[in-house]
mmCIF file of C-alpha atoms in Angstrom:
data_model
loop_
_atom_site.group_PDB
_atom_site.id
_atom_site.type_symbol
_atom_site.label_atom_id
_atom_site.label_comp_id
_atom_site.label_asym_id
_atom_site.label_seq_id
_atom_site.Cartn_x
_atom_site.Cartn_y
_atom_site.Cartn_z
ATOM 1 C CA UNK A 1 192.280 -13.877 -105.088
ATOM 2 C CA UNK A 2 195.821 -13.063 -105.086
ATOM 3 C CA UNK A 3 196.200 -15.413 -101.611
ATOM 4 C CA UNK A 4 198.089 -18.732 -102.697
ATOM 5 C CA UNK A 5 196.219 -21.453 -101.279
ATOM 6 C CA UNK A 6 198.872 -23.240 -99.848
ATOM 7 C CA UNK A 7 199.142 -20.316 -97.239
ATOM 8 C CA UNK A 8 195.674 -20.594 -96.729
ATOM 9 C CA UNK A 9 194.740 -21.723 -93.000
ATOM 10 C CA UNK A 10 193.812 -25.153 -91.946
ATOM 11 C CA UNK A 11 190.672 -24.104 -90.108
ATOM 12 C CA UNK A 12 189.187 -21.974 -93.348
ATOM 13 C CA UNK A 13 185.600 -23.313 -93.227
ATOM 14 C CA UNK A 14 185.499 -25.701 -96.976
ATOM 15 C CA UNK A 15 182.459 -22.949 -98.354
ATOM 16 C CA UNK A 16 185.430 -20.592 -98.201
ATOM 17 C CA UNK A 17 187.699 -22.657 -100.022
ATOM 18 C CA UNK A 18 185.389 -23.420 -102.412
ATOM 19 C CA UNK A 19 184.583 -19.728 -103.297
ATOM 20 C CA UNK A 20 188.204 -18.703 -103.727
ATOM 21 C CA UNK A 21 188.489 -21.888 -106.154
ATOM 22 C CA UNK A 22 185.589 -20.823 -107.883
ATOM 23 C CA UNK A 23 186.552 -17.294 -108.387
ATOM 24 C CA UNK A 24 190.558 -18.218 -109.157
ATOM 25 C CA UNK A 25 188.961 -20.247 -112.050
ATOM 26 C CA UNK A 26 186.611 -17.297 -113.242
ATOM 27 C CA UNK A 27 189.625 -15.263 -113.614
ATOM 28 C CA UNK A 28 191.411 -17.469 -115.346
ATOM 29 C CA UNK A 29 188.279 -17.829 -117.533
ATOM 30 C CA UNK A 30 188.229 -14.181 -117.744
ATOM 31 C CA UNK A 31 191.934 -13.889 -119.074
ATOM 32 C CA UNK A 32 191.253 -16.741 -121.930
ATOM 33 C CA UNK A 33 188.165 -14.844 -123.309
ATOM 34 C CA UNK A 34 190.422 -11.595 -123.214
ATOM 35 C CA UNK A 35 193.131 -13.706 -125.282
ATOM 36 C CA UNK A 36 191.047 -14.783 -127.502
ATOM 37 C CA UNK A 37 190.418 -11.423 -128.698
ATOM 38 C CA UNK A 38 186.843 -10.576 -126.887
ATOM 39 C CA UNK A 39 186.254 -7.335 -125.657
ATOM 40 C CA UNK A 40 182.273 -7.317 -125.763
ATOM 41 C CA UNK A 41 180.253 -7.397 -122.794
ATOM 42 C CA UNK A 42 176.686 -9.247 -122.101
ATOM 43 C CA UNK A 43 173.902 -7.368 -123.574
ATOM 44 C CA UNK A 44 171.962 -5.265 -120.631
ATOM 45 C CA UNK A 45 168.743 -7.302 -122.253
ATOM 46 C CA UNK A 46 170.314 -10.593 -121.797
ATOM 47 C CA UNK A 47 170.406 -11.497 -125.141
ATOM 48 C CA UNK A 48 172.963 -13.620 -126.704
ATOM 49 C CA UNK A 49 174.788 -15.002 -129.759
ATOM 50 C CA UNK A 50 174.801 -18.416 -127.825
ATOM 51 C CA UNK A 51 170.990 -19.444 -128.078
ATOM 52 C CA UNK A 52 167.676 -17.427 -127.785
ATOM 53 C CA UNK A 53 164.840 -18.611 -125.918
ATOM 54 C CA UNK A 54 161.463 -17.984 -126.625
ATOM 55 C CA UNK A 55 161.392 -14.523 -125.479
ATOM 56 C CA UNK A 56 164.264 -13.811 -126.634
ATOM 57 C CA UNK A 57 166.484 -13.798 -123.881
ATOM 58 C CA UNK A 58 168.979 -16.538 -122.723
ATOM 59 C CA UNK A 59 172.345 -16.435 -121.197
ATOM 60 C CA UNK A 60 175.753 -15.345 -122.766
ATOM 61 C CA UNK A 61 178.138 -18.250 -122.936
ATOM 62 C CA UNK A 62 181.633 -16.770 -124.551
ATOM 63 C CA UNK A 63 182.649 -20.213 -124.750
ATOM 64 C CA UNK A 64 179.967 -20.986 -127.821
ATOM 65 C CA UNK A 65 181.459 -17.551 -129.783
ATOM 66 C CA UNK A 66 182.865 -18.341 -132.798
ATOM 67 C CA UNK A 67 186.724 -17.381 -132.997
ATOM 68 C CA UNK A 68 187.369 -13.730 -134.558
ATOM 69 C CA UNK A 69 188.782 -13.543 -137.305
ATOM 70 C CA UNK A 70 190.538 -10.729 -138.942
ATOM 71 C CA UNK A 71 187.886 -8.336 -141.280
ATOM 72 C CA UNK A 72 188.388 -5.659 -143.447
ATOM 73 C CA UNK A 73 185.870 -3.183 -141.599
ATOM 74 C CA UNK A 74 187.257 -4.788 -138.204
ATOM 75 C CA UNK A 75 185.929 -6.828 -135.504
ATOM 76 C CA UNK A 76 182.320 -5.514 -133.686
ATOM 77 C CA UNK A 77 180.673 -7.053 -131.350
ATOM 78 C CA UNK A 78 177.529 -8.632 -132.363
ATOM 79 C CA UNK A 79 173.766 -7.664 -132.071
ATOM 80 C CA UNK A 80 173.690 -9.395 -128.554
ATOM 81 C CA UNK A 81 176.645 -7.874 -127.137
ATOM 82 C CA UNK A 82 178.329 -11.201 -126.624
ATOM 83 C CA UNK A 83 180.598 -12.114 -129.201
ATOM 84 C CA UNK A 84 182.915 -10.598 -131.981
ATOM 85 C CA UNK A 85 181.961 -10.659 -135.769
ATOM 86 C CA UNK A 86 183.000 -9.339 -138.826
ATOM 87 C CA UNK A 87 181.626 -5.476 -139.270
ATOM 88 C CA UNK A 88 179.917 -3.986 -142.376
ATOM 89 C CA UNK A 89 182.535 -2.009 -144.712
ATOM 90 C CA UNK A 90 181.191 1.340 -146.511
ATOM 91 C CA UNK A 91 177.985 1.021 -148.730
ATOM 92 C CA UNK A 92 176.583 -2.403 -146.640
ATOM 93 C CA UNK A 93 173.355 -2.238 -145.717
ATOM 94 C CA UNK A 94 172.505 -1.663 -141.834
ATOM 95 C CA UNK A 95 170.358 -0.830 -139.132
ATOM 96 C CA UNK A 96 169.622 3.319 -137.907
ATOM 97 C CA UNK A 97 168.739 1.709 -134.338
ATOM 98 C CA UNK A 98 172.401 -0.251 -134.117
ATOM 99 C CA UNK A 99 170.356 -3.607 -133.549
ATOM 100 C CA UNK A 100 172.758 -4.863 -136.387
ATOM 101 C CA UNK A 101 169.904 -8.418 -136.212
ATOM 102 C CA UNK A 102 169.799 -9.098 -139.419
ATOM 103 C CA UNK A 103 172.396 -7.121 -141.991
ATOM 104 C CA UNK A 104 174.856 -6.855 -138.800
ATOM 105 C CA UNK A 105 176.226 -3.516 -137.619
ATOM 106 C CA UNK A 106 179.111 -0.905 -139.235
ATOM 107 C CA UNK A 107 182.806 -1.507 -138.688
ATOM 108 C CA UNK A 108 184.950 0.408 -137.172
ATOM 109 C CA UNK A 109 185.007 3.707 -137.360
ATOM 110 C CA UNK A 110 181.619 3.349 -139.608
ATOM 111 C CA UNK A 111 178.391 4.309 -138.681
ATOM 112 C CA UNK A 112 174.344 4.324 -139.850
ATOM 113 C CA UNK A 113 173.027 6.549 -142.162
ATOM 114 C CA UNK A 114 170.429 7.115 -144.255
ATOM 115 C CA UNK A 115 171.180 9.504 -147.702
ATOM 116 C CA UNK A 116 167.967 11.139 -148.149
ATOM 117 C CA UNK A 117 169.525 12.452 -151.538
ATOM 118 C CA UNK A 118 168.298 9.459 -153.085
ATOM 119 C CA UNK A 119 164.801 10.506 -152.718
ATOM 120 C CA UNK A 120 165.396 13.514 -154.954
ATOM 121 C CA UNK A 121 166.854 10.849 -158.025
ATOM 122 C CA UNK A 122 163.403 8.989 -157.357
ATOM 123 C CA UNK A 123 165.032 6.099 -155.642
ATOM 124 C CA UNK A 124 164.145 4.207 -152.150
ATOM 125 C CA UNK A 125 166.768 5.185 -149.658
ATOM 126 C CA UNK A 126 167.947 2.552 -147.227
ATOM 127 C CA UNK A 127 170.118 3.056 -144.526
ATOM 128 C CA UNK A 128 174.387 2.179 -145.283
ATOM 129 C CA UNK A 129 177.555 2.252 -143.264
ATOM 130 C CA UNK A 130 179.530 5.218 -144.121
ATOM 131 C CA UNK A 131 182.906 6.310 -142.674
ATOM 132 C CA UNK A 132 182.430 8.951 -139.881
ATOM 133 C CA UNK A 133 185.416 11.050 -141.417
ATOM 134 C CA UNK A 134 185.738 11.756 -145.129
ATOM 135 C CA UNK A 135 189.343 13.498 -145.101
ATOM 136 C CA UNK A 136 191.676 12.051 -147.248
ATOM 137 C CA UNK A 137 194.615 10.381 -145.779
ATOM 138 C CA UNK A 138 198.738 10.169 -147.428
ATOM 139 C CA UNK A 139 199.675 6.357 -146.768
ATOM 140 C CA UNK A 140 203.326 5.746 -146.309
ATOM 141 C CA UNK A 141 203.131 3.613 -149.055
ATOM 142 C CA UNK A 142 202.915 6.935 -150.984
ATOM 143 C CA UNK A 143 198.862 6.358 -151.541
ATOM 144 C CA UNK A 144 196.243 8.136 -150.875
ATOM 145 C CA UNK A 145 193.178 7.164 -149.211
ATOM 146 C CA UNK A 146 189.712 8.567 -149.610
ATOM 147 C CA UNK A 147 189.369 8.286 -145.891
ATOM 148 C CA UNK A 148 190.453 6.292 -142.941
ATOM 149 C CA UNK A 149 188.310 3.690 -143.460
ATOM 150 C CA UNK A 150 189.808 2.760 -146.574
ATOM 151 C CA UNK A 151 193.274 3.498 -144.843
ATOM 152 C CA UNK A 152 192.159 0.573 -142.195
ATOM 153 C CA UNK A 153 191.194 -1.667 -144.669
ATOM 154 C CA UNK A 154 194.529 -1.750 -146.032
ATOM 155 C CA UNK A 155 196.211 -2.197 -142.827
ATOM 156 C CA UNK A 156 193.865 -5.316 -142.392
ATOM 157 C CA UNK A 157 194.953 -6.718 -146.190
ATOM 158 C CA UNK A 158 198.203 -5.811 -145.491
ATOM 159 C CA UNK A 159 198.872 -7.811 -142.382
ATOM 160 C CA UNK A 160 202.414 -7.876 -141.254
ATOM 161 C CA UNK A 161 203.685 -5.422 -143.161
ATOM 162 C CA UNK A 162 204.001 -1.314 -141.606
ATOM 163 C CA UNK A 163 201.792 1.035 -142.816
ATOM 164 C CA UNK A 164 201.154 4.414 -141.431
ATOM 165 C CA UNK A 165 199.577 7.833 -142.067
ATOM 166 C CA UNK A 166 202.001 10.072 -142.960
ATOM 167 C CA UNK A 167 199.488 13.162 -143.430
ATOM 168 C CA UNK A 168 196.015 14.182 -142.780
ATOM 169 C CA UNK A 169 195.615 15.075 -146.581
ATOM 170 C CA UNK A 170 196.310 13.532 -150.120
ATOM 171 C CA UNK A 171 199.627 12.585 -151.260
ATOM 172 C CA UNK A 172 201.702 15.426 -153.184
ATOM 173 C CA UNK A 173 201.160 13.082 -156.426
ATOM 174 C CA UNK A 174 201.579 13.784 -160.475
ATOM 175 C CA UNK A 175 198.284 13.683 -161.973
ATOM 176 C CA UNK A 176 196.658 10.491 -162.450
ATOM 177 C CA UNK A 177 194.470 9.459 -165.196
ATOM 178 C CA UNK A 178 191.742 7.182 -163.528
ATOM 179 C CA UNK A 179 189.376 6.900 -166.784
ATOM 180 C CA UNK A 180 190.812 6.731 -170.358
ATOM 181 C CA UNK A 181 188.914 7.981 -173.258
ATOM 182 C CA UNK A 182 188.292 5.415 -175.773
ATOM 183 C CA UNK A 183 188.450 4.941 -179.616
ATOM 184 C CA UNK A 184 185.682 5.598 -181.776
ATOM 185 C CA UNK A 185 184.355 4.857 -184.822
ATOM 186 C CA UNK A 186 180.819 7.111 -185.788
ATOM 187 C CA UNK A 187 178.619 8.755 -188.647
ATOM 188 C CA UNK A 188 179.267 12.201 -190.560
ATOM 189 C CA UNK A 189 176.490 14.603 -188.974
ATOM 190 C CA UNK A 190 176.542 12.411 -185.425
ATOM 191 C CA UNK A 191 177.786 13.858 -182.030
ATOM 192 C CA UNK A 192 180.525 12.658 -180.912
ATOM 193 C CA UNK A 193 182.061 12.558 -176.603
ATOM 194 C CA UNK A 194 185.033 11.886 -175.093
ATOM 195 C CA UNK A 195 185.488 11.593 -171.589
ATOM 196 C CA UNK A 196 188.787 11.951 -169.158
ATOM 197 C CA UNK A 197 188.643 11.410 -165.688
ATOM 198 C CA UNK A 198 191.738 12.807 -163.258
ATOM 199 C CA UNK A 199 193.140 12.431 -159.778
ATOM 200 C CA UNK A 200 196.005 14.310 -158.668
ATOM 201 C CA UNK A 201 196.845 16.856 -154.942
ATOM 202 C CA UNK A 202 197.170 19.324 -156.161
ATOM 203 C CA UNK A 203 194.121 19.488 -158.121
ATOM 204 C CA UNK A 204 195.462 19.600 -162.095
ATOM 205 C CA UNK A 205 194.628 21.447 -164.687
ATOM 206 C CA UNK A 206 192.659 19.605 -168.288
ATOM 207 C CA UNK A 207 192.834 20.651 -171.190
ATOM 208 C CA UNK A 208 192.472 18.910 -174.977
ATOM 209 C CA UNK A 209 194.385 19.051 -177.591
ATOM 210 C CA UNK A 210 194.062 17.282 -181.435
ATOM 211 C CA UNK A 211 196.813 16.048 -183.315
ATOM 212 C CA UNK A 212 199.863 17.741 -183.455
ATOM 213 C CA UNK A 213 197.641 21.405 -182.650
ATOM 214 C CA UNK A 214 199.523 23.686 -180.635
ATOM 215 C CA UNK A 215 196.576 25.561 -179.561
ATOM 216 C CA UNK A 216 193.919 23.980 -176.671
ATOM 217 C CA UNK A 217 190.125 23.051 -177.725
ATOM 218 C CA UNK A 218 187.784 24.105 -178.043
ATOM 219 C CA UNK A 219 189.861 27.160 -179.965
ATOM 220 C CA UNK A 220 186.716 29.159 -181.062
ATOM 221 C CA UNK A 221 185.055 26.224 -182.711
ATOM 222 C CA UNK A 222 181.670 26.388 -182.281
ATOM 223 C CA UNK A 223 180.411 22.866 -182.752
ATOM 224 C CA UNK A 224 183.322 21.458 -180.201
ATOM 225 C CA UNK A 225 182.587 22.285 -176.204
ATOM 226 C CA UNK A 226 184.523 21.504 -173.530
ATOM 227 C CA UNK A 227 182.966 20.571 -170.003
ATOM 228 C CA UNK A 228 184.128 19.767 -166.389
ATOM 229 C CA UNK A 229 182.605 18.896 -162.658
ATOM 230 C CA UNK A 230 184.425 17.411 -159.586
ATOM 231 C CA UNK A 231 184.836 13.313 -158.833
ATOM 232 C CA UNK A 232 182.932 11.128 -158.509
ATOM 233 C CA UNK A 233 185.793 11.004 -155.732
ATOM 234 C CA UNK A 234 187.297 13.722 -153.563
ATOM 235 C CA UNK A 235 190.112 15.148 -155.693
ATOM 236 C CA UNK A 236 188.753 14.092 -158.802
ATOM 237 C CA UNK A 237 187.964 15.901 -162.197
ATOM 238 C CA UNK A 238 185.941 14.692 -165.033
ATOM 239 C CA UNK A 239 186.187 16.224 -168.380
ATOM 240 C CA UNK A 240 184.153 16.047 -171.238
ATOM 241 C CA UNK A 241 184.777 16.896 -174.841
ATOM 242 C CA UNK A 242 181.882 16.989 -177.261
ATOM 243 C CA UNK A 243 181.175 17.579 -181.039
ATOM 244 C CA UNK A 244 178.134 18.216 -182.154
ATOM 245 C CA UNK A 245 178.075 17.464 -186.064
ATOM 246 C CA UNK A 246 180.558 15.635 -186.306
ATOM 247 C CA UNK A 247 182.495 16.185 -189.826
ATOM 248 C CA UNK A 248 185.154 14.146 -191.995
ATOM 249 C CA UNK A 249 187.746 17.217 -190.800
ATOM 250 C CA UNK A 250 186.976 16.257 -187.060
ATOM 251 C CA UNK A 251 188.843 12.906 -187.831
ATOM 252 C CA UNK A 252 192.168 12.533 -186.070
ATOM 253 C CA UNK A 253 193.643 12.088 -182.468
ATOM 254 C CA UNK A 254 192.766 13.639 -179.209
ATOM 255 C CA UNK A 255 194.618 14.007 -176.264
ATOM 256 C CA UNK A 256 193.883 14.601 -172.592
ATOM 257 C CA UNK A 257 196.314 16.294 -171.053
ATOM 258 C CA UNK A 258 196.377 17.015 -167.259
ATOM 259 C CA UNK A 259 199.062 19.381 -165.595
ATOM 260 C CA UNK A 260 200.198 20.251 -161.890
ATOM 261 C CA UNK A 261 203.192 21.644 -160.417
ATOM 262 C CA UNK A 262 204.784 18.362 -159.874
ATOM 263 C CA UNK A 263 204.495 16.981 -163.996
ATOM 264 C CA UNK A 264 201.884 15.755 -165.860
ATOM 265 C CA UNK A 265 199.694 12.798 -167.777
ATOM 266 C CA UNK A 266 198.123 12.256 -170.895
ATOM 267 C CA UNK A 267 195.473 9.752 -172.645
ATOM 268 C CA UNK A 268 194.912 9.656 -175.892
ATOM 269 C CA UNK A 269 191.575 8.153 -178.270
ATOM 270 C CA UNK A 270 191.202 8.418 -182.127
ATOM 271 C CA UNK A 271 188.073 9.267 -183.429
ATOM 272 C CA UNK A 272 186.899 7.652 -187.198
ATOM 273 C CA UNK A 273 184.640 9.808 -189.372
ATOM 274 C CA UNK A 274 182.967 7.328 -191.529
ATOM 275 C CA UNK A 275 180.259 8.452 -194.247
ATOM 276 C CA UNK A 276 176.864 7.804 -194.001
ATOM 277 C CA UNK A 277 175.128 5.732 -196.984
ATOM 278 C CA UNK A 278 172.514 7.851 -198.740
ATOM 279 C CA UNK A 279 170.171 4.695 -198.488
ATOM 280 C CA UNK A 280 169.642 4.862 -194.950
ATOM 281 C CA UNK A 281 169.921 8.938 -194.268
ATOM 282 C CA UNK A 282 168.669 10.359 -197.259
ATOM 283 C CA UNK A 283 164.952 11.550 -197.603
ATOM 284 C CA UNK A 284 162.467 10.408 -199.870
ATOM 285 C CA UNK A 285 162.774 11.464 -203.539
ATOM 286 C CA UNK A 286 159.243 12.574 -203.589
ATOM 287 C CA UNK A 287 157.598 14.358 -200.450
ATOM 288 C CA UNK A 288 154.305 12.688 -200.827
ATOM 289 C CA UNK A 289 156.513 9.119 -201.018
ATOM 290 C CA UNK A 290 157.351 6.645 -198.084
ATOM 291 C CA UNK A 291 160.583 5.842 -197.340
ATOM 292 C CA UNK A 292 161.955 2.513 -198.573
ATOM 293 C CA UNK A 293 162.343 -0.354 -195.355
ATOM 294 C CA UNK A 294 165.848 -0.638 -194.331
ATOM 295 C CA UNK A 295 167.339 -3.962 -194.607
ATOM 296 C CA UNK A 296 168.676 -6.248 -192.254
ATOM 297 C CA UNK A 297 172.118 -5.691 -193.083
ATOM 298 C CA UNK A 298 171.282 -1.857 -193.536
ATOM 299 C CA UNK A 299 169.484 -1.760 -189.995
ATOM 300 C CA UNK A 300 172.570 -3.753 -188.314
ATOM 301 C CA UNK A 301 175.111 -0.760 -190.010
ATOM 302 C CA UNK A 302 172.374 1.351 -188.293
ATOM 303 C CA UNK A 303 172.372 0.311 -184.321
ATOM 304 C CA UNK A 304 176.501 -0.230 -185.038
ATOM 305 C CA UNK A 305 177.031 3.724 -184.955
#
């Protein structure tokens, strides 16, 4: 390959010729497919992107690919092994076998699985691309990542501009509150729940507060509880505070307030005792005797709080 052909001899039989011509061009052929960003190599079944007889086999012609384009999960090659396509990002359907036919197959660094968990919850399970590694990663952007997939995917998004992973863990980061409690408005005697969801590495501490209190709920008041569990992300904490019976003392301003060593956060939500109207809550003068029908208006005030 590498002899020029003007050094090649006059008496070289033309079959010769023609077979160093022929494979000088299939290199060159070879070097454009590699440039145009190709790396995936016929199918061992013969199948193709190109066209699919009635067997389902036909030849691969790289020449018919469409051109890659960039992808958030990353460029795969397709289900016949000819040609580069988009991949599935996390929670996309796909196939166990890797056929990738149909729903096409996991990006990169994403494979197959099936989370027989949802079985338990009553559900159908089908089969999703999930990262292979769950560690958390510290951007240099000064983010963290839930894993390296979702490190990649910025890369990709962020095209042109440097990013790196600075450490195999979260970012050293003041806590973060990802879900704010909200305002409410609700009925003497009701139960009442505020919720306060948290990110920060290192893991903070919660606790809730009301008003200008010094002291932390629930303080030794039975009717207020105060509950916790991890996520729904990695380095996540979701807090709960609940009253049960709510009363017109309970009315006022709570705060979340979430602590590490490197500072804190807080969210805030009011809460509005309002009184119920006798007419709607109150039992029947007589025990023997119905209750009166609510009215419209009444029944509206009702599904409100």
């Amino acid at each position: 390959i590498s002899t020029p052909l003007t050094s090649i001899p006059p008496s070289m039989p033309v079959p010769t010729i023609l077979i160093i011509c022929r494979m000088l061009l299939l290199l060159v052929m070879g070097l454009a497919w590699s440039f145009h960003g190709a790396s995936c190599l016929p199918h061992p079944t013969g199948l193709t992107w190109a066209e699919e007889g009635a067997e389902g086999q036909c030849q691969c012609v790289p020449q018919l690919c469409p051109r890659a384009t960039t992808s958030s999960a990353g460029l795969v090659c397709d289900h016949c092994g000819c040609c580069l396509e988009c991949g599935n990002a996390e929670g996309q359907l796909c196939y166990l076998d890797g056929s990738g036919t149909f729903y096409g197959r996991c990006g990169e660094n994403l494979e197959c699985q099936l989370d027989i968990q949802e079985i338990g919850y009553g559900g159908i399970p089908e089969p999703q691309c999930v990262c292979r590694s769950q560690a958390a990663v510290c951007g240099s952007d000064h983010i963290t990542y839930q894993n390296i997939c979702k490190f990649q995917e910025a890369v990709r998004e962020r095209e042109g501009r440097n990013l790196s992973i600075t450490s195999n863990r979260p970012c050293l980061a003041v806590p973060q509150i990802k879900h704010h409690t909200q305002d409410q408005v609700n009925v003497s005697g009701h139960d009442v729940i505020f919720m306060c969801e948290v990110f920060a590495y290192p893991m903070a501490l919660v606790e809730w507060r009301k008003d200008e209190e010094e002291f932390a709920l629930p303080g030794g008041d039975p009717h207020i509880s105060i509950q916790f569990r991890g996520g729904p992300l990695r380095y996540e904490l979701s807090n709960w505070l609940q009253i049960e019976g709510v009363r017109k003392a309970d009315g006022g301003t709570y705060f979340c307030i979430a602590h590490n060593k490197l500072g804190n956060a807080t969210a805030k939500a009011t809460l509005l005792v309002a009184t119920a109207p006798p007419a709607l809550f109150s039992s029947p003068a007589n025990p023997g005797e119905e209750a009166p029908i609510a009215s419209k208006e009444e029944e509206d005030y009702s599904d409100y709080y």
